[in-house]
Amino acid sequence: MDHNNNKLVSVLLLFSSFLLMRTSGATNNYNVVNFGAKPDGRTDSTKAFLSAWKAACRSAASVTVTVPRGSFLLKPVEFRGPCRSRITFQISGTIVAPSDYRGLGNSGYWILFVKVNRITINGGKLDARGASFWACRNSGKNCPAGARSMTFNWANNIVVSGLTSINSQVTHLVINSCNNVIVRKVKLVAPDQSPNTDGLHIQASTGVTVTDSTFQTGDDCIAIGPGTRNLYMSKLNCGPGHGISIGSLGRDANEAGVQNITLINSVFSGSDNGVRIKTWARQSTGFVRNVLFQNLVMKNVQNPIIVDQNYCPTHQGCPKQGSGVKISQVVYRNIQGTSRTQQALTFDCSRSNPCQAIRLHDIKLTFNGRSASSTCKNIKGVKAGVVLPQDYKSKLIFEPTWSVVGWRHGAGGCTAVEIVFSRRRTRVHGGERLSSSPCLVLASMEERLGKERKREGDEENVRGVEMEGS
């Protein structure tokens, strides 16, 4: 009899443990449908999402907010912390914005996380339905500023993994004033002519890693703003779009600098730019230093390598000033591929603050199967090693090996460069700086850059909006 009682007690204890585990699991998983969300793409689920968030934010244990399969309509929503523990948004469905662009109003954001630590976004799709907003912008009508699809403000220890964002009104994903961020396996997509649809915008943030991701946008694939430090990017696909840009910087007189930026093992396909550094032509305390661009492939890219320090699209607020942003210690290594224009490399540096310590190694870019060309204005301390290619024939080899298309002396001069050509090798030596040294500049450079600056003029009006949620 005792044996049977002991057996019964064991069974009851096992069953109780099972129930306890299920109860605990249910407590730590908040499904938005249980809070009233409807997966029909028409019913406003904003309140249900907020209710699930508030319950998760109060939890002392790590929790998951689940967005199951289906389509969930969400209006502008703010998920605010601090919360008590780690929260994971597990998204299996699609979150859609109102079909009328005015449904996102003038808030500047769609999905906003503020002062949240230890937050993970896993999977899912965001569809901001931006086409009607772009049509408004292109028509010249009075339109809202536009909403960023997902924004993190003053947040730490963030992971965004496996997320797809399409048709954002403006920027897809914003990291602002954050620390320790991982963005991996994301896909950010908008038509190539959609205005200001940057893929990822990072500013005033430290310790951001971006890997294994695809950016196909109407603006910068990644825009790196003031105050960004310790940014590591690898295995990215960019294009169409405006490339990966540091800047624009120097819009404000007192501005934090950008430093310790790495981009490696990435491909640019059909983009307007490859790697770009862009600064306003006005006085600023900003700077760019310690940057590495390495192991990059350019496929039919309009400006594979470009530094533009004379950005002033409206020709206002730049009273013939050189850029105050100081650019130094930038390394370009093993960048190969094809340019869509004959001019594959452009350094249009500040006449008042020339670029310093720019290094180029193993840069091999061609245009229509023949030598591309390059321009150089206001560069100091360019250092180069020796290139020993295996008979690249008519291909252009930068190390920096300049393709001599036309000579013209730029303001401030350039570093003297001795170029030695032979059938089997190209050897380049950096010479001393001479005030009358020639710069390799195509006559069309200023005209081409002028058109690009004018085309991007509206971009800064969007980026200049203060980040919300303070």
XYZ file of C-alpha atoms in Angstrom:
470
model
C 0.000 0.000 0.000
C 2.808 2.386 0.911
C 4.439 1.602 -2.406
C 1.284 2.618 -4.279
C 0.976 5.828 -2.244
C 4.567 6.768 -3.003
C 3.947 6.145 -6.699
C 0.831 8.332 -6.619
C 2.711 11.138 -4.874
C 5.482 10.995 -7.486
C 2.960 11.253 -10.308
C 1.224 14.208 -8.657
C 4.538 16.004 -8.122
C 5.545 15.439 -11.732
C 2.194 16.733 -12.969
C 2.423 19.774 -10.687
C 5.905 20.541 -12.017
C 4.622 20.280 -15.574
C 1.763 22.679 -14.839
C 4.156 25.066 -13.116
C 6.468 25.065 -16.127
C 3.590 25.707 -18.526
C 2.242 28.491 -16.324
C 5.694 30.039 -16.065
C 6.185 29.811 -19.834
C 2.803 31.398 -20.475
C 3.555 34.177 -17.998
C 6.796 34.989 -19.813
C 5.230 35.047 -23.261
C 2.869 37.853 -24.177
C 1.036 37.237 -27.444
C -0.385 40.481 -28.826
C -3.483 38.609 -30.025
C -4.349 37.835 -26.381
C -4.346 41.589 -25.765
C -6.796 42.265 -28.586
C -4.638 42.570 -31.704
C -6.269 41.413 -34.943
C -4.148 39.786 -37.695
C -6.355 41.112 -40.495
C -4.285 44.127 -41.572
C -7.295 46.442 -41.124
C -8.089 46.613 -37.409
C -6.003 49.094 -35.425
C -3.842 46.981 -33.090
C -1.858 49.838 -31.541
C -3.515 49.646 -28.091
C -3.097 45.876 -27.978
C 0.640 46.158 -28.734
C 1.030 48.811 -26.036
C -0.834 46.671 -23.483
C 1.412 43.700 -24.229
C 4.460 45.944 -23.939
C 3.431 47.373 -20.559
C 2.849 43.890 -19.163
C 6.236 42.742 -20.449
C 7.985 45.850 -19.162
C 6.705 45.172 -15.612
C 7.997 41.590 -15.590
C 10.958 40.788 -13.364
C 11.890 37.840 -15.600
C 13.002 37.896 -19.220
C 9.930 37.940 -21.443
C 8.872 37.596 -25.066
C 6.271 39.669 -26.847
C 4.994 37.496 -29.692
C 3.580 38.826 -32.951
C 2.198 35.715 -34.675
C 1.560 35.128 -38.363
C -0.806 37.553 -40.021
C -0.890 41.252 -40.775
C -1.206 43.776 -37.934
C -2.089 47.437 -38.483
C -0.081 49.768 -36.278
C -0.268 53.548 -35.984
C 2.609 55.569 -34.465
C 3.582 53.824 -31.245
C 6.129 54.498 -28.519
C 7.543 51.652 -26.436
C 9.133 53.401 -23.493
C 11.422 52.097 -20.771
C 13.193 51.541 -18.569
C 11.873 48.009 -18.101
C 12.732 45.501 -15.393
C 14.248 42.778 -17.548
C 15.192 41.697 -21.073
C 12.394 41.843 -23.657
C 12.326 40.007 -26.977
C 9.937 40.933 -29.767
C 9.436 37.703 -31.711
C 7.774 38.715 -34.970
C 6.454 36.010 -37.285
C 3.920 38.194 -39.090
C 3.896 41.554 -40.846
C 3.348 44.917 -39.183
C 1.762 47.427 -41.577
C 1.266 51.180 -41.396
C -1.995 52.926 -42.337
C -2.500 52.990 -46.107
C -2.978 56.779 -45.990
C 0.432 58.341 -45.272
C -1.271 60.978 -43.121
C -2.029 58.172 -40.661
C 1.540 58.502 -39.386
C 1.052 62.252 -38.989
C 3.927 64.594 -38.193
C 5.426 62.530 -35.406
C 8.573 61.715 -37.380
C 8.443 58.105 -36.225
C 6.346 54.999 -36.687
C 7.722 52.456 -34.189
C 9.821 54.083 -31.480
C 11.774 52.539 -28.592
C 12.907 55.013 -25.923
C 15.261 54.390 -22.981
C 14.937 50.626 -23.259
C 17.830 48.379 -22.259
C 18.236 44.735 -23.320
C 15.784 44.667 -26.193
C 15.822 42.158 -29.051
C 13.829 42.298 -32.300
C 13.707 38.882 -33.996
C 12.396 38.329 -37.512
C 9.256 39.728 -39.065
C 8.459 42.347 -41.661
C 7.597 46.050 -41.474
C 5.661 47.609 -44.353
C 5.326 51.385 -43.998
C 3.391 51.707 -47.286
C 5.403 54.762 -48.218
C 4.384 55.099 -51.883
C 1.653 57.694 -51.292
C 4.020 59.738 -49.129
C 6.728 59.699 -51.819
C 4.136 60.807 -54.377
C 3.258 63.752 -52.153
C 6.928 64.685 -51.788
C 7.583 64.407 -55.506
C 4.544 66.541 -56.336
C 5.897 69.500 -54.389
C 2.838 69.660 -52.148
C 2.935 70.539 -48.468
C 3.641 67.135 -46.916
C 4.553 65.879 -43.439
C 8.226 65.434 -42.621
C 7.895 61.669 -42.959
C 8.145 58.845 -40.440
C 11.129 56.623 -39.745
C 9.997 53.022 -39.632
C 11.855 51.873 -36.492
C 13.869 54.100 -34.150
C 15.891 53.435 -31.017
C 16.617 56.483 -28.833
C 18.838 56.365 -25.731
C 18.790 52.575 -25.588
C 21.502 50.045 -24.730
C 22.225 46.392 -25.504
C 20.051 46.117 -28.602
C 19.817 43.239 -31.063
C 17.914 43.547 -34.352
C 18.072 40.233 -36.195
C 16.307 38.883 -39.265
C 14.063 41.921 -39.719
C 12.812 42.987 -43.149
C 11.618 46.553 -43.656
C 10.031 47.691 -46.913
C 8.653 50.950 -48.289
C 9.622 53.229 -45.412
C 8.411 56.812 -45.693
C 11.930 58.016 -44.921
C 14.677 56.128 -43.027
C 14.049 52.448 -42.307
C 16.064 51.992 -39.104
C 17.577 54.625 -36.780
C 20.098 54.089 -33.980
C 20.386 57.330 -31.992
C 22.341 57.826 -28.753
C 22.661 54.092 -28.122
C 25.389 51.753 -26.883
C 26.164 48.126 -27.720
C 23.976 47.443 -30.735
C 23.946 44.419 -33.059
C 22.150 44.598 -36.408
C 22.392 41.352 -38.356
C 20.660 39.636 -41.243
C 18.328 42.551 -41.918
C 16.910 43.501 -45.298
C 15.898 47.132 -45.843
C 14.218 47.792 -49.179
C 12.619 50.742 -50.992
C 12.542 51.724 -54.694
C 15.708 53.385 -55.952
C 13.877 56.647 -56.714
C 12.065 56.895 -53.357
C 13.275 60.099 -51.664
C 15.280 60.021 -48.427
C 14.685 56.327 -47.744
C 18.012 55.668 -46.013
C 18.467 52.091 -44.897
C 20.218 52.550 -41.546
C 21.057 55.847 -39.858
C 23.480 55.818 -36.915
C 24.410 58.830 -34.818
C 25.747 59.642 -31.347
C 26.161 55.908 -30.709
C 29.028 53.678 -29.582
C 29.724 50.017 -30.194
C 27.448 49.255 -33.163
C 27.946 46.107 -35.272
C 26.185 45.607 -38.621
C 26.670 42.295 -40.450
C 25.216 39.986 -43.111
C 22.620 42.488 -44.324
C 21.137 43.840 -47.543
C 20.270 47.457 -48.311
C 18.328 48.439 -51.449
C 17.116 52.001 -51.015
C 16.526 55.400 -52.577
C 19.147 57.059 -50.384
C 22.163 55.994 -48.322
C 22.412 52.308 -47.550
C 23.990 53.376 -44.260
C 24.367 56.982 -43.091
C 26.857 57.581 -40.290
C 26.133 60.770 -38.380
C 27.950 62.893 -35.788
C 29.122 61.266 -32.576
C 29.387 57.727 -33.992
C 32.263 55.703 -32.523
C 33.420 52.096 -32.759
C 31.233 51.053 -35.683
C 31.990 47.699 -37.328
C 30.325 46.685 -40.619
C 30.912 43.437 -42.510
C 29.347 41.276 -45.230
C 26.925 43.897 -46.501
C 25.225 44.228 -49.882
C 24.440 47.808 -50.913
C 22.580 48.867 -54.024
C 20.667 50.488 -55.413
C 21.145 53.497 -53.180
C 23.642 56.229 -52.422
C 26.261 53.967 -50.883
C 27.658 53.963 -47.357
C 28.239 57.530 -46.208
C 30.012 59.118 -43.310
C 27.967 62.276 -43.177
C 26.855 64.608 -43.991
C 28.844 66.175 -41.162
C 29.580 69.755 -40.174
C 26.099 71.153 -40.492
C 26.439 72.551 -36.966
C 29.337 74.640 -35.716
C 29.746 72.519 -32.572
C 29.492 68.894 -33.521
C 30.798 65.589 -32.166
C 33.295 63.737 -34.320
C 33.216 60.324 -35.972
C 35.947 57.793 -35.233
C 36.905 54.132 -35.335
C 34.791 53.093 -38.331
C 35.387 49.775 -40.125
C 33.734 48.434 -43.282
C 35.022 45.156 -44.713
C 34.028 42.299 -47.025
C 31.097 44.036 -48.710
C 29.638 44.503 -52.203
C 28.159 47.594 -53.886
C 25.936 46.974 -56.911
C 24.669 49.803 -59.116
C 24.767 52.354 -56.319
C 25.378 56.074 -56.861
C 28.334 55.954 -54.480
C 30.486 53.312 -52.911
C 32.201 54.644 -49.798
C 31.712 58.350 -49.217
C 32.688 60.987 -46.692
C 30.564 64.130 -47.002
C 30.832 67.381 -45.046
C 29.260 70.813 -45.241
C 31.432 73.663 -46.536
C 31.206 75.648 -43.320
C 33.080 75.943 -40.056
C 32.669 73.105 -37.572
C 34.471 71.405 -34.696
C 33.701 67.983 -36.182
C 36.207 65.406 -37.371
C 36.554 61.999 -39.029
C 39.474 59.777 -38.052
C 40.616 56.197 -37.910
C 38.526 54.720 -40.731
C 39.140 51.471 -42.608
C 37.501 50.480 -45.910
C 38.796 47.051 -46.893
C 37.967 44.145 -49.209
C 35.176 45.852 -51.138
C 33.745 45.024 -54.561
C 32.247 47.735 -56.774
C 29.844 46.673 -59.532
C 28.913 49.509 -61.889
C 29.093 52.142 -59.131
C 28.956 55.812 -60.127
C 31.440 57.092 -57.532
C 33.269 54.121 -55.997
C 35.420 56.249 -53.673
C 34.520 59.853 -52.898
C 35.314 62.534 -50.332
C 33.174 65.658 -50.766
C 33.937 68.471 -48.317
C 32.159 71.191 -50.259
C 28.589 70.071 -49.687
C 26.207 73.039 -49.742
C 23.175 72.061 -51.837
C 21.229 75.322 -51.527
C 24.361 77.496 -51.705
C 23.206 79.170 -48.497
C 24.955 79.233 -45.142
C 28.334 78.475 -46.711
C 29.820 81.921 -47.359
C 32.827 80.695 -49.347
C 34.082 78.826 -46.302
C 36.052 75.652 -46.339
C 34.804 72.766 -44.273
C 35.929 72.791 -40.663
C 35.600 68.987 -40.408
C 39.068 67.464 -40.153
C 39.490 64.143 -41.998
C 42.510 62.009 -41.122
C 43.787 58.434 -40.882
C 41.529 56.912 -43.538
C 42.682 53.666 -45.161
C 41.308 52.261 -48.434
C 42.583 48.735 -49.030
C 41.759 46.119 -51.676
C 38.841 47.840 -53.381
C 38.161 46.425 -56.834
C 35.542 46.460 -59.551
C 33.910 48.728 -62.108
C 32.911 52.375 -62.154
C 29.839 53.675 -63.990
C 31.700 56.910 -64.719
C 35.222 57.484 -65.917
C 36.114 59.219 -62.669
C 36.293 56.413 -60.134
C 38.015 58.175 -57.274
C 37.397 61.722 -56.033
C 39.069 63.567 -53.167
C 37.527 67.044 -52.948
C 38.901 67.916 -49.526
C 38.612 71.141 -47.551
C 40.958 73.905 -48.581
C 41.136 75.165 -44.994
C 41.540 71.710 -43.455
C 43.148 69.368 -46.018
C 42.676 65.623 -45.641
C 45.528 64.092 -43.652
C 47.108 60.633 -43.683
C 44.993 59.120 -46.460
C 46.315 55.712 -47.498
C 45.358 53.705 -50.564
C 46.464 50.114 -51.172
C 45.514 47.747 -53.994
C 42.708 49.806 -55.485
C 41.790 48.402 -58.901
C 38.873 50.120 -60.655
C 38.006 50.196 -64.346
C 35.531 52.025 -66.569
C 34.135 50.237 -69.648
C 37.047 47.828 -69.559
C 39.669 50.551 -69.614
C 41.422 52.914 -67.288
C 39.261 54.964 -64.983
C 40.484 58.313 -63.684
C 40.809 60.144 -60.394
C 40.866 63.615 -58.862
C 42.793 65.018 -55.957
C 42.319 68.332 -54.169
C 43.786 69.422 -50.846
C 45.335 66.207 -49.538
C 48.342 66.061 -47.250
C 50.419 63.093 -46.257
C 49.169 60.556 -48.784
C 51.236 57.406 -48.252
C 51.562 54.559 -50.687
C 53.471 51.354 -50.939
C 54.451 49.474 -54.060
C 52.049 47.673 -56.390
C 53.242 44.707 -58.385
C 50.217 43.616 -60.474
C 50.273 40.726 -62.909
C 50.010 42.800 -66.098
C 46.701 44.590 -65.675
C 47.244 46.079 -69.143
C 44.804 48.983 -69.500
C 43.201 48.585 -66.098
C 43.709 51.394 -63.634
C 45.729 50.444 -60.567
C 45.537 52.892 -57.667
C 48.190 52.565 -54.985
C 47.560 55.458 -55.452
C 48.326 55.137 -59.192
C 46.635 58.091 -60.826
C 45.236 57.865 -64.368
C 46.433 61.040 -66.040
C 43.421 62.399 -67.915
C 43.937 66.122 -67.361
C 46.149 68.233 -65.162
C 44.915 71.163 -63.190
C 46.211 72.736 -60.015
C 43.593 72.701 -57.247
C 43.284 75.255 -54.471
C 45.846 74.461 -51.817
C 47.814 72.070 -53.999
C 48.214 68.317 -53.593
C 50.869 65.978 -52.399
C 53.432 65.469 -55.132
C 53.247 61.973 -56.553
C 55.874 60.328 -58.730
C 54.342 57.884 -61.178
C 56.435 55.259 -62.938
C 54.721 53.140 -65.625
C 56.012 49.931 -67.130
C 54.437 47.005 -68.971
C 54.654 44.705 -65.962
C 54.223 46.964 -62.968
C 53.204 50.335 -61.687
C 55.276 51.928 -58.981
C 54.136 54.949 -57.004
C 56.047 57.054 -54.511
C 54.584 59.776 -52.326
C 56.598 62.950 -52.767
C 56.888 66.078 -50.657
C 54.104 68.622 -50.665
C 54.574 71.377 -53.255
C 52.377 74.449 -53.464
C 52.408 74.259 -57.245
C 52.094 70.501 -57.566
C 49.511 69.356 -60.122
C 46.218 67.737 -59.112
C 44.648 65.174 -61.321
C 41.236 66.739 -61.860
C 38.721 66.193 -64.646
C 37.145 69.370 -65.950
C 33.712 67.935 -65.252
C 34.309 67.240 -61.546
C 32.765 70.420 -60.143
C 29.768 70.153 -62.482
C 29.121 66.513 -61.557
C 29.464 67.126 -57.827
C 27.250 70.195 -58.149
C 24.466 68.134 -59.693
C 24.775 65.513 -56.991
C 24.667 68.099 -54.193
C 21.571 69.717 -55.697
C 19.842 66.353 -56.066
C 20.452 65.550 -52.419
C 19.509 68.973 -51.107
C 16.257 67.836 -49.512
C 18.017 65.033 -47.684
C 19.330 67.286 -44.919
C 15.896 68.780 -44.251
C 14.736 65.319 -43.265
C 17.815 64.282 -41.305
C 17.910 67.569 -39.419
C 14.706 66.761 -37.513
C 15.333 66.196 -33.808
C 14.944 62.603 -32.664
C 11.729 62.233 -30.719
C 10.918 60.708 -27.367
C 13.039 62.689 -24.935
